[in-house]
CSV table of C-alpha atoms and ligand atoms in Angstrom, one decimal:
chain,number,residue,atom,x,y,z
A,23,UNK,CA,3.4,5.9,51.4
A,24,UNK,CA,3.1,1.9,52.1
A,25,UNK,CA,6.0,0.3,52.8
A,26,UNK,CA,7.7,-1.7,49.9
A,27,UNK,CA,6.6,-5.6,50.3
A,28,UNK,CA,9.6,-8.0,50.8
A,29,UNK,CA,9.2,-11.5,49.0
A,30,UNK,CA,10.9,-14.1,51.1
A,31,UNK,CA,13.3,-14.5,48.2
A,32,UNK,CA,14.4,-10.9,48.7
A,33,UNK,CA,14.2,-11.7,52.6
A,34,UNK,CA,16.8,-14.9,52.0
A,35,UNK,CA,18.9,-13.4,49.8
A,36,UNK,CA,19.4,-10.1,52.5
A,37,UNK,CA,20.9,-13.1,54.7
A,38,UNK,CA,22.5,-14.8,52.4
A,39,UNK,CA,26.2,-15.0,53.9
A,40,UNK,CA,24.6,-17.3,56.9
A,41,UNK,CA,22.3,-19.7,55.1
A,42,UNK,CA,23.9,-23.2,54.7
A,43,UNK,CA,24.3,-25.1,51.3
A,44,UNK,CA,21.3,-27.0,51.3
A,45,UNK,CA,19.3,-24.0,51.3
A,46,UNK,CA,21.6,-22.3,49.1
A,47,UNK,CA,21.0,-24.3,46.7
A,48,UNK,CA,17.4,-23.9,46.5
A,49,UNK,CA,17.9,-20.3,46.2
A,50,UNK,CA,19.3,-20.9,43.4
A,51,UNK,CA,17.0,-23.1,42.0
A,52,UNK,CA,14.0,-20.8,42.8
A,53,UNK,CA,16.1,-17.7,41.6
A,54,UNK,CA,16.5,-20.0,38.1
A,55,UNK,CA,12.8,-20.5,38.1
A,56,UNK,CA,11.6,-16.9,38.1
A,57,UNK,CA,14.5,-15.9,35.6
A,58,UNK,CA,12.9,-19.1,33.7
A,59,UNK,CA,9.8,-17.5,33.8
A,60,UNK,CA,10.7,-13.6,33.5
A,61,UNK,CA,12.3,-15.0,30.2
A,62,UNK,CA,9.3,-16.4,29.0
A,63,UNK,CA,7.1,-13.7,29.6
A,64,UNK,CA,9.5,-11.5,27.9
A,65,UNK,CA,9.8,-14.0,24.6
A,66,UNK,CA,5.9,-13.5,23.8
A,67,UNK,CA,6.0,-10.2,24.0
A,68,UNK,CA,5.3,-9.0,20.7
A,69,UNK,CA,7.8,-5.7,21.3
A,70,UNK,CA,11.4,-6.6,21.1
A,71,UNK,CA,13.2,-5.5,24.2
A,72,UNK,CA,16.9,-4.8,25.1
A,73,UNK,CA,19.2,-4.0,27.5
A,74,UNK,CA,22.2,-1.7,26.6
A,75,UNK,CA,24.9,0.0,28.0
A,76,UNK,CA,26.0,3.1,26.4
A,77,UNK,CA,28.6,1.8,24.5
A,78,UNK,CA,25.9,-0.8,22.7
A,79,UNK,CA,26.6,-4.2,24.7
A,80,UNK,CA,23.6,-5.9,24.8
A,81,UNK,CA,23.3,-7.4,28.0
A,82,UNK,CA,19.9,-9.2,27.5
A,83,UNK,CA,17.9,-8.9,23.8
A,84,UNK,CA,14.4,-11.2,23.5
A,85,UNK,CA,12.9,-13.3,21.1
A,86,UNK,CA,11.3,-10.7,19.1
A,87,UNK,CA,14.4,-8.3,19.7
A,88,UNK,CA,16.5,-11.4,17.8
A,89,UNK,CA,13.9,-11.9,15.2
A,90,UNK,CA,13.5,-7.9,14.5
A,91,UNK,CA,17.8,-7.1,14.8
A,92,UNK,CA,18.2,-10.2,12.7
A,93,UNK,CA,20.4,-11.1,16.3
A,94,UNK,CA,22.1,-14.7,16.6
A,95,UNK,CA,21.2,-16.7,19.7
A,96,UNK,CA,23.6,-16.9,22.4
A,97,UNK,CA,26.4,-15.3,20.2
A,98,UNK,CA,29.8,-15.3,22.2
A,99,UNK,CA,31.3,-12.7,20.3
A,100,UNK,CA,27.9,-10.7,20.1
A,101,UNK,CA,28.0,-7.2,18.2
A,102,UNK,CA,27.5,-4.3,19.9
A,103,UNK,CA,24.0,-2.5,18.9
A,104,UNK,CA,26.0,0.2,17.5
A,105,UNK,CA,26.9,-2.4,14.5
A,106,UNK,CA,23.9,-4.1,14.3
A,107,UNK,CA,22.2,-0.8,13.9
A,108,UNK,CA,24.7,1.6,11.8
A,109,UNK,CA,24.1,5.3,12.7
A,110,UNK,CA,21.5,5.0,16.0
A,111,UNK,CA,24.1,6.0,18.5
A,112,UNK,CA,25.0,9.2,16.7
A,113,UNK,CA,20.7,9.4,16.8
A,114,UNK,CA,21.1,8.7,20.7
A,115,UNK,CA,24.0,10.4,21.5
A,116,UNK,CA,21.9,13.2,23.4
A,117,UNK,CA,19.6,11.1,25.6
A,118,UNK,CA,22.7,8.4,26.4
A,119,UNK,CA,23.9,11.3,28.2
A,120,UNK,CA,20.3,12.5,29.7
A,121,UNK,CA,18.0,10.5,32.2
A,122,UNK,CA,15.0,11.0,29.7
A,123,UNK,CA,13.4,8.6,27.4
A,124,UNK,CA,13.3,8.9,23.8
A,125,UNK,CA,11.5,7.7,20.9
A,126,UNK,CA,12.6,7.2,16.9
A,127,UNK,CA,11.8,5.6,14.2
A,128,UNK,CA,14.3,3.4,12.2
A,129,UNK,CA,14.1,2.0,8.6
A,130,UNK,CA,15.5,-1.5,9.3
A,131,UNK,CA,16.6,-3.3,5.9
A,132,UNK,CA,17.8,-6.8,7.6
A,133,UNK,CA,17.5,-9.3,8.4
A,134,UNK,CA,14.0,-7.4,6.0
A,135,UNK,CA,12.6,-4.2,5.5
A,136,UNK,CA,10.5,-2.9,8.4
A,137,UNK,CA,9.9,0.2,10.2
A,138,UNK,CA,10.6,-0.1,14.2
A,139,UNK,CA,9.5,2.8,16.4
A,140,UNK,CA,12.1,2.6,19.1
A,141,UNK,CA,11.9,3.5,22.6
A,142,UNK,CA,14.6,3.9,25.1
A,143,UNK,CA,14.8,4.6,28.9
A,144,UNK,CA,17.7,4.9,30.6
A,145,UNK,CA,17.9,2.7,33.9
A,146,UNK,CA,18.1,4.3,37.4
A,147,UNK,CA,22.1,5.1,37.8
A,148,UNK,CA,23.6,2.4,39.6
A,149,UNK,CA,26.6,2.9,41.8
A,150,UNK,CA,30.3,1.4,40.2
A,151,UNK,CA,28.3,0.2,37.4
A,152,UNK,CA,28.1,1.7,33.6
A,153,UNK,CA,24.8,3.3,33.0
A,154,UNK,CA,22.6,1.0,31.1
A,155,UNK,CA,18.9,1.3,29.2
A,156,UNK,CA,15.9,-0.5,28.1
A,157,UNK,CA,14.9,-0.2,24.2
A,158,UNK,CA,11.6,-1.6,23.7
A,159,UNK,CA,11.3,-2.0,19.7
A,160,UNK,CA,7.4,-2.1,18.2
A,161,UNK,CA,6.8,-3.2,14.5
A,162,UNK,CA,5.3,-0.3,13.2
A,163,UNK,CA,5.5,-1.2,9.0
A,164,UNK,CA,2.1,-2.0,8.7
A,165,UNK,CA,0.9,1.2,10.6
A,166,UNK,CA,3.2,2.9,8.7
A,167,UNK,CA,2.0,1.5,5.1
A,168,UNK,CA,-1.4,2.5,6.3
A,169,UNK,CA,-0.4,5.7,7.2
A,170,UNK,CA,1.5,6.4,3.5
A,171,UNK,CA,-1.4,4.9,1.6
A,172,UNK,CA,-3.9,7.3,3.7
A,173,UNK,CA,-1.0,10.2,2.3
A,174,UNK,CA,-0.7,9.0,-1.2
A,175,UNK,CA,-4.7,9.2,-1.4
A,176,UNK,CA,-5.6,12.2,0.0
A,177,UNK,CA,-2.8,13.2,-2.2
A,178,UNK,CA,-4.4,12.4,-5.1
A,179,UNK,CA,-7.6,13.0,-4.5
A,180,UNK,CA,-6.6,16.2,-4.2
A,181,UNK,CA,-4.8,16.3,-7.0
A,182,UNK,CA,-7.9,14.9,-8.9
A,183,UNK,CA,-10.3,17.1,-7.2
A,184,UNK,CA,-8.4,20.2,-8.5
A,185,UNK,CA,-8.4,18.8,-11.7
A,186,UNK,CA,-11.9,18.4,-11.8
A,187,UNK,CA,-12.3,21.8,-11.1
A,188,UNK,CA,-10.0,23.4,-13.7
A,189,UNK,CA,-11.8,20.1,-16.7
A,190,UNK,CA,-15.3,21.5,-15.9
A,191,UNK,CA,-14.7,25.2,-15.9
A,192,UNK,CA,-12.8,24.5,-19.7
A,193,UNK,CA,-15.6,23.3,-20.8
A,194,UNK,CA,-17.4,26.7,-21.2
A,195,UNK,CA,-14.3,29.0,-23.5
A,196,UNK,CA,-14.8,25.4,-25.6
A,197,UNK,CA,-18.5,25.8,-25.9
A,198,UNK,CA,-17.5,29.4,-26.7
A,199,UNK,CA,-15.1,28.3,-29.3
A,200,UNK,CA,-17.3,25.6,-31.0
A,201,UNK,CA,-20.4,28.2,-31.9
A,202,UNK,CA,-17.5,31.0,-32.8
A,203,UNK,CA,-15.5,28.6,-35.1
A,204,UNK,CA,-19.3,27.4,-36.7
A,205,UNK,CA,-20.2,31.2,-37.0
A,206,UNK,CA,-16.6,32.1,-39.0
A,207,UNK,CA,-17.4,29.0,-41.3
A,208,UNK,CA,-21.0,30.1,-42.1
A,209,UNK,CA,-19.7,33.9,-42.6
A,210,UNK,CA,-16.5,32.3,-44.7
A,211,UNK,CA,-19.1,30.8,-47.1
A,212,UNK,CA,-21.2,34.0,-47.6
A,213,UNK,CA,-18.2,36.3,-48.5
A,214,UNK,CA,-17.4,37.1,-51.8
A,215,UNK,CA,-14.4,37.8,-53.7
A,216,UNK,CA,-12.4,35.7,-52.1
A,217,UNK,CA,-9.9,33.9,-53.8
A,218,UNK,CA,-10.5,29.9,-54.3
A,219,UNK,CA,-7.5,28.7,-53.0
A,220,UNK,CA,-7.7,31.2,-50.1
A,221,UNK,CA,-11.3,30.2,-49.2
A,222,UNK,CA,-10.4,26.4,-49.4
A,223,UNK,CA,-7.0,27.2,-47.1
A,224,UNK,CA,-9.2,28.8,-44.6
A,225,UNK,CA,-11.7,27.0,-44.3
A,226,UNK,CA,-9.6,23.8,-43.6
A,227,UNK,CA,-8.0,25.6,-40.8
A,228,UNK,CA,-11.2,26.1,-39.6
A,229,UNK,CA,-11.8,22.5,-39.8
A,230,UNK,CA,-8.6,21.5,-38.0
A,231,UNK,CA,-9.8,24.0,-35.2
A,232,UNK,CA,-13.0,21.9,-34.6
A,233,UNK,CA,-11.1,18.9,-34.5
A,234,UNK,CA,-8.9,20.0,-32.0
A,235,UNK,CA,-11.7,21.0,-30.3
A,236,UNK,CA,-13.9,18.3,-30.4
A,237,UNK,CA,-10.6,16.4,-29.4
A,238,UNK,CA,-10.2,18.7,-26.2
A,239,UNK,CA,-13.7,17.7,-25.3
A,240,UNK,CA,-12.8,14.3,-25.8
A,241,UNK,CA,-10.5,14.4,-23.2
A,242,UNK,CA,-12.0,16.2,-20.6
A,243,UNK,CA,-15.3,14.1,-20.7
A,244,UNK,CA,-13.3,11.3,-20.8
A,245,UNK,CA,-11.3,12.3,-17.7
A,246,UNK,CA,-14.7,13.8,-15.7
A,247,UNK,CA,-16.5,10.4,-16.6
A,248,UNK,CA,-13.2,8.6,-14.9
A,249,UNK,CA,-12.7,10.4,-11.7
A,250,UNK,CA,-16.0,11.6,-10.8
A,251,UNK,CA,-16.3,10.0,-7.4
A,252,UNK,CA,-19.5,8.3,-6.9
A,253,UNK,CA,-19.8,6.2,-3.7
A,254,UNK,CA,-20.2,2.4,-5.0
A,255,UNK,CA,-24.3,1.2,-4.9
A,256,UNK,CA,-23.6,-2.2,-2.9
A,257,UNK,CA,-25.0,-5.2,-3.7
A,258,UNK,CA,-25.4,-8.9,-3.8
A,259,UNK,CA,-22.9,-9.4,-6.8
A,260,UNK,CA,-21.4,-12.1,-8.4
A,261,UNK,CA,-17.9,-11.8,-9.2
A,262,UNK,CA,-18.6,-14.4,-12.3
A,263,UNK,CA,-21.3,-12.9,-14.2
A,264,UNK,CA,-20.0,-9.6,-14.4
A,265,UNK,CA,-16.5,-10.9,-15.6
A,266,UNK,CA,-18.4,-13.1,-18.2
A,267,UNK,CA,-20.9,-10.2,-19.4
A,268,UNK,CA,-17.4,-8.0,-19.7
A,269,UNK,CA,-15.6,-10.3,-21.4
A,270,UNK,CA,-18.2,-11.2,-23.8
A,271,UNK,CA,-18.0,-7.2,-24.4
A,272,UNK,CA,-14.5,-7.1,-25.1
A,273,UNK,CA,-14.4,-10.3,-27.0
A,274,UNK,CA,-14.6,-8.4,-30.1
A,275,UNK,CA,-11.3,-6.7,-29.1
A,276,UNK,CA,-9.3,-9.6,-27.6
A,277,UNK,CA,-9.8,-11.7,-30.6
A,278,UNK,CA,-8.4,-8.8,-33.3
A,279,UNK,CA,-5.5,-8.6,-31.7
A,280,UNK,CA,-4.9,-12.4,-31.3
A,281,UNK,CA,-5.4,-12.6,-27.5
A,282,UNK,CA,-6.7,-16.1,-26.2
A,283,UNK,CA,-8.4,-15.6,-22.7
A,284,UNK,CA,-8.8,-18.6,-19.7
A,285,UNK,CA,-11.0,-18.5,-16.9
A,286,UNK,CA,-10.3,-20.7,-13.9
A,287,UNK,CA,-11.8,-21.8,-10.5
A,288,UNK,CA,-14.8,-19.9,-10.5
A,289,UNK,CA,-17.5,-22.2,-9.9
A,290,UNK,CA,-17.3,-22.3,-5.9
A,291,UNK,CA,-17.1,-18.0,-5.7
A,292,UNK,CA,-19.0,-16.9,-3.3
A,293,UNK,CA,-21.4,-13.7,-3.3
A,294,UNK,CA,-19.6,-10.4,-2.7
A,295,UNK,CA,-21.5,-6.9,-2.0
A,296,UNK,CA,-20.1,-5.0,-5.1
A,297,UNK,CA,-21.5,-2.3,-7.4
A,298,UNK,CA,-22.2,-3.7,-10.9
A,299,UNK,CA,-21.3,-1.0,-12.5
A,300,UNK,CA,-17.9,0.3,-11.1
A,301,UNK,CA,-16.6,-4.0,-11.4
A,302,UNK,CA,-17.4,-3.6,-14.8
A,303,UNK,CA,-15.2,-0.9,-14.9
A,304,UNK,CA,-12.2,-2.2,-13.0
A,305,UNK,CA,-12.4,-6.0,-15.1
A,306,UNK,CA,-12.4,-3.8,-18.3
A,307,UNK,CA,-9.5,-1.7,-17.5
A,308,UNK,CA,-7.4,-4.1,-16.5
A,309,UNK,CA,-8.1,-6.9,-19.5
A,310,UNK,CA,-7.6,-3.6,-21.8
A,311,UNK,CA,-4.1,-3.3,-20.1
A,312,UNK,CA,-3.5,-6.9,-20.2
A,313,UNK,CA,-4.7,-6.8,-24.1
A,314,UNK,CA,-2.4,-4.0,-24.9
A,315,UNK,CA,0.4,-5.7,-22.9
A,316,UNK,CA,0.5,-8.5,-25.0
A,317,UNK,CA,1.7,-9.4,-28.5
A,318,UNK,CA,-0.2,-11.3,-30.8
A,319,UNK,CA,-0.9,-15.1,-29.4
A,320,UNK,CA,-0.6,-13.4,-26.3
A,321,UNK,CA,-2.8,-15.3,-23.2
A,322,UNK,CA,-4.9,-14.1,-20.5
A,323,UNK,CA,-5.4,-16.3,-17.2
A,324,UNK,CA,-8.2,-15.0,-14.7
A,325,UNK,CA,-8.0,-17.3,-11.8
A,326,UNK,CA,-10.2,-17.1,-8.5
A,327,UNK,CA,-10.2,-18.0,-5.2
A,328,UNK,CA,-12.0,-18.1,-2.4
A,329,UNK,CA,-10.0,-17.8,1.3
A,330,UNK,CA,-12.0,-17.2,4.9
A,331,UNK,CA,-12.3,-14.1,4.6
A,332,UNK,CA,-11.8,-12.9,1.2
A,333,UNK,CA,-12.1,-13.8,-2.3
A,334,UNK,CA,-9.4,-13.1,-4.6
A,335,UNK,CA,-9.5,-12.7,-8.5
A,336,UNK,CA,-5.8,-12.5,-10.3
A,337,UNK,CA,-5.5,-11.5,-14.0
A,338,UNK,CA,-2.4,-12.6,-15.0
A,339,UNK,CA,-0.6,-12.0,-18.5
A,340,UNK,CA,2.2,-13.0,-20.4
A,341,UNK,CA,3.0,-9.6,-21.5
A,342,UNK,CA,5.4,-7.0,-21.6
A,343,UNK,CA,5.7,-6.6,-17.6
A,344,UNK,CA,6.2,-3.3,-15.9
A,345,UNK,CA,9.6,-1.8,-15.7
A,346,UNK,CA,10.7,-1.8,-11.9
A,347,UNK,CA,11.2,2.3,-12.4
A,348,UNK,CA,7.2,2.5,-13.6
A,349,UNK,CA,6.4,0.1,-11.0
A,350,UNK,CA,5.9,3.0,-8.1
A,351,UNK,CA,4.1,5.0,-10.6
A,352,UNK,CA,1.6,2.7,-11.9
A,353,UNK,CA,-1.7,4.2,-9.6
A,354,UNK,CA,-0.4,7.8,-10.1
A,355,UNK,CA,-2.8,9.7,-12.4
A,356,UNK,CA,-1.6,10.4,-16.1
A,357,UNK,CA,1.2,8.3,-15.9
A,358,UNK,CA,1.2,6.3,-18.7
A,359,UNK,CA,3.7,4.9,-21.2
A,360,UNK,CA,1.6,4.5,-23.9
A,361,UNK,CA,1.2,7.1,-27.0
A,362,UNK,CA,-2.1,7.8,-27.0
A,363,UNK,CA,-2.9,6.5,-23.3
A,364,UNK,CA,-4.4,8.5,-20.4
A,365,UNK,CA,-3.0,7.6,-17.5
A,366,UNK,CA,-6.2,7.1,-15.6
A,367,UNK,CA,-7.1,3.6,-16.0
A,368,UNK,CA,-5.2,2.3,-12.7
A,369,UNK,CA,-5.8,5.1,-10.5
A,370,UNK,CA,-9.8,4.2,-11.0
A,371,UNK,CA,-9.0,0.6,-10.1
A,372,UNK,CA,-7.6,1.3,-7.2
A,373,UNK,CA,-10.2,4.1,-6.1
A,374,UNK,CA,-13.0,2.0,-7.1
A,375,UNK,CA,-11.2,-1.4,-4.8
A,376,UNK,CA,-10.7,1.2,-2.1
A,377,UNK,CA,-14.3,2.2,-1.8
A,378,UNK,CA,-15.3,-2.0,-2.0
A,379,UNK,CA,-13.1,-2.7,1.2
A,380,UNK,CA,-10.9,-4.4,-1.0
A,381,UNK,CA,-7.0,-4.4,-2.2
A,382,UNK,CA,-4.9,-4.6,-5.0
A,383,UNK,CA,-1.7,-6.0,-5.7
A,384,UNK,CA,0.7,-6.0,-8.6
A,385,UNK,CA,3.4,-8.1,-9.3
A,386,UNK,CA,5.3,-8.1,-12.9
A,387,UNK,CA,8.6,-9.3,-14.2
A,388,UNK,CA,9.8,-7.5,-17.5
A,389,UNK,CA,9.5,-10.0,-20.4
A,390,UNK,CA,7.3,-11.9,-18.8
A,391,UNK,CA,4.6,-10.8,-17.6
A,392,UNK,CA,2.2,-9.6,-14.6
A,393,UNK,CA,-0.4,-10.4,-12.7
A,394,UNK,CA,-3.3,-7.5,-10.8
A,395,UNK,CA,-4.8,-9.3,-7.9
A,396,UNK,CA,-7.9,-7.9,-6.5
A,397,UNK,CA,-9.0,-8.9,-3.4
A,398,UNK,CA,-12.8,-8.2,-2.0
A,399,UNK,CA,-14.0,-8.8,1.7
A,400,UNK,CA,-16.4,-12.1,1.7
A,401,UNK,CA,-19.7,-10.4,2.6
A,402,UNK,CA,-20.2,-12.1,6.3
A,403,UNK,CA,-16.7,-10.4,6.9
A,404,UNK,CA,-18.2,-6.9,5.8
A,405,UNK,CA,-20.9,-7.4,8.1
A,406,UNK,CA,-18.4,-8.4,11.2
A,407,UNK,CA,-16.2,-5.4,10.0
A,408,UNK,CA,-19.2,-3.1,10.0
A,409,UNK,CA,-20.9,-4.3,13.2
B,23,LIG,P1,-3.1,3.7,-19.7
B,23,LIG,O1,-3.5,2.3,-20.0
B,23,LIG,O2,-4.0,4.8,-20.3
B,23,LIG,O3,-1.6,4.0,-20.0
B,23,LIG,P2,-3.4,2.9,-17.0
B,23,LIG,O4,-3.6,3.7,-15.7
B,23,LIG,O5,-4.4,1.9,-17.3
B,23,LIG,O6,-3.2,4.0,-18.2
B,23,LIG,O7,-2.0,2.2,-16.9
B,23,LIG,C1,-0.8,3.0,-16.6
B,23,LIG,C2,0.4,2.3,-17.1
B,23,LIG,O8,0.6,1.1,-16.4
B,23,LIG,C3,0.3,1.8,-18.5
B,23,LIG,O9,0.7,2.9,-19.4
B,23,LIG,C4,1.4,0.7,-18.5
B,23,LIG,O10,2.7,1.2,-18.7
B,23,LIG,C5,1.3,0.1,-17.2
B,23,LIG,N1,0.4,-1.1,-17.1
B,23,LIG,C6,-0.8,-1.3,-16.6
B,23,LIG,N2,-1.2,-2.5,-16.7
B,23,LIG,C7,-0.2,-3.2,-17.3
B,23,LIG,C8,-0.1,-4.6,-17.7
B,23,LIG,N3,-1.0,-5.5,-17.5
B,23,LIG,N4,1.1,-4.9,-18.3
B,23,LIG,C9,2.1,-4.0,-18.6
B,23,LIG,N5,2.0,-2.7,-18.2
B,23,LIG,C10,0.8,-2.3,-17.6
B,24,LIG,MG1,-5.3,1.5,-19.3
């Protein structure tokens, strides 16, 4: 094995006891330079890093340590980890007592909600001193989002996909029941002695049977038409002249039920690669939820924008707003809190943005109002991104 280099620092300081002040004192000088500079390394790190002894005094925390713990700077009467971090040393206790490193995963809620993945190694033992460890925290929320989004999706889509299945295998016993119900009614007319009033009973039961048939139909085509994933037809698109041609569609609609709508800042939009068809179907779902959102006099703003890298296109309403409990719900299929809703309109937003590269967000205050912002990729970003 090669022998360990010695710096001339680590040569000085083994003769310490018989160097004179002058040179003493540049010792100390250069030892204050490469803490200077050890410290400054350690501050852009993006990982927070600590040192620790087992009972939780921090003997050395950096700038994203600080920033992640929510830490004061240069606090006297410093807390010990263990209080900063309520319940992580009864999650340590085993490896504070082992010479292996661990890894967990914390929910931090201040100084703001994040999830840290946190990794600690205990130091070599020193002799006469109290064992001590590193903890290097990473930022993991947005991994972690990613990762629950990728969950909640395949989720669904399986949920959907088995849904599918059981919708199109319905549709035969209906078929079956349709020509059935028809046959009955044509056999009902032909028979004779029956009684009037008997005849007229069943045949309205009959009737009420179609109904509910045709009503059954109803909702299964509806739901195969809205989940049926077809993988979007990407094209020049713009964002503008398919809102117009969909609002001109709806204006019908908006004006019955006393709805004024405003369109802002969309001369300067750029060109996305969209499909037609499937924007069509996100602008109408969400101006029918907006419509139905809103009283009478009610007002819709669509506002665009246009950023780097993205364009953005917020509808905003002044409507009822969406209960924090329905908040977390609001993508899930059939969740709906309407009487005669389905449920499905969101979850096809969001599918349909998915497949575009883009995002949605929802904010709403109850009483008040909310606003869906899309988000698409500019089309020179799609490119980079695909290149
Ligand atoms: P549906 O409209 O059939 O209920 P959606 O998936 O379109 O199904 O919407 C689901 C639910 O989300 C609605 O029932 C409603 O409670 C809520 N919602 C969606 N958009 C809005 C909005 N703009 N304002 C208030 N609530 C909304
Ligand atoms: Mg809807």
């Amino acid at each position: 094995m090669a022998a360990k280099k010695t710096t001339s620092l680590e040569r000085m300081l083994e003769r310490v006891e018989t160097l004179d002040a002058p040179t003493l004192a540049g010792l100390a000088q250069r030892l204050a330079r490469e803490r200077g500079l050890f410290e400054r390394v350690f501050n852009v790190l993006q990982e927070g890093l600590l040192v620790v002894d087992s009972d939780g005094e921090i003997a050395y925390a950096n700038a994203a340590a600080h920033r992640l713990l929510g830490l004061k700077p240069d606090d006297a009467t410093a807390p010990t980890l263990w209080r900063v971090v309520p319940g992580l040393r009864a999650s340590l206790a085993p490896a504070l007592e082992s010479a292996n490193p661990v890894t967990r995963e914390l929910a931090l809620s201040y100084p703001e909600p994040r999830t840290v993945r946190l990794h600690l190694v205990p130091f070599e033992a020193e002799a006469a001193r109290p064992r001590r460890f590193a903890i290097i925290l990473s930022d993991i929320t947005r991994e972690k989002l990613d990762t629950d989004q990728r969950i909640e999706s395949e989720r669904v889509s399986s949920i959907v996909l088995l849904a599918a299945g059981v919708a199109h295998e319905l549709g035969n016993p209906l078929n079956s029941l349709t020509i059935h119900l028809q046959v009955v009614e044509r056999r009902l007319k032909k028979l004779r002695g029956l009684d009037k009033k008997d005849a007229a009973a069943l045949s309205d039961s009959i009737r009420v049977c179609s109904d509910e048939v045709s009503r059954l139909d109803g909702i299964i085509s509806n739901f195969l038409g809205a989940i049926r994933p077809s993988p979007p037809d990407l094209a020049d698109t713009l964002l503008t002249e398919v809102l117009t041609e969909i609002l001109s569609f709806q204006q019908r609609e908006l004006a019955d039920r006393g709805i004024t709508v405003e369109v802002e800042g969309m001369d300067a939009l750029p060109l996305v690669l969209a499909d037609r068809n499937q924007l069509k179907q996100v602008f109408f779902n969400l101006i029918k939820n907006a419509a139905e959102a809103m009283a009478p006099g009610g007002q819709l703003v669509i506002r665009a924008g246009c950023y780097d890298d993205h364009v953005t296109l917020a509808f905003a309403d002044n409507g009822s707003g969406i209960k924090p409990e329905d908040m977390a719900r609001l993508f899930e299929p059939y969740h709906t809190t309407k009487p005669a809703g389905h449920g499905l309109g969101m979850m096809v937003v969001q599918r349909i943005m998915r497949a575009h590269g883009g995002l949605i967000g929802v904010e709403s205050k109850t009483g008040q109002g909310t606003v869906v912002t899309l988000q698409f990729p500019q089309k020179h970003r799609r490119v980079k991104l695909l290149q």
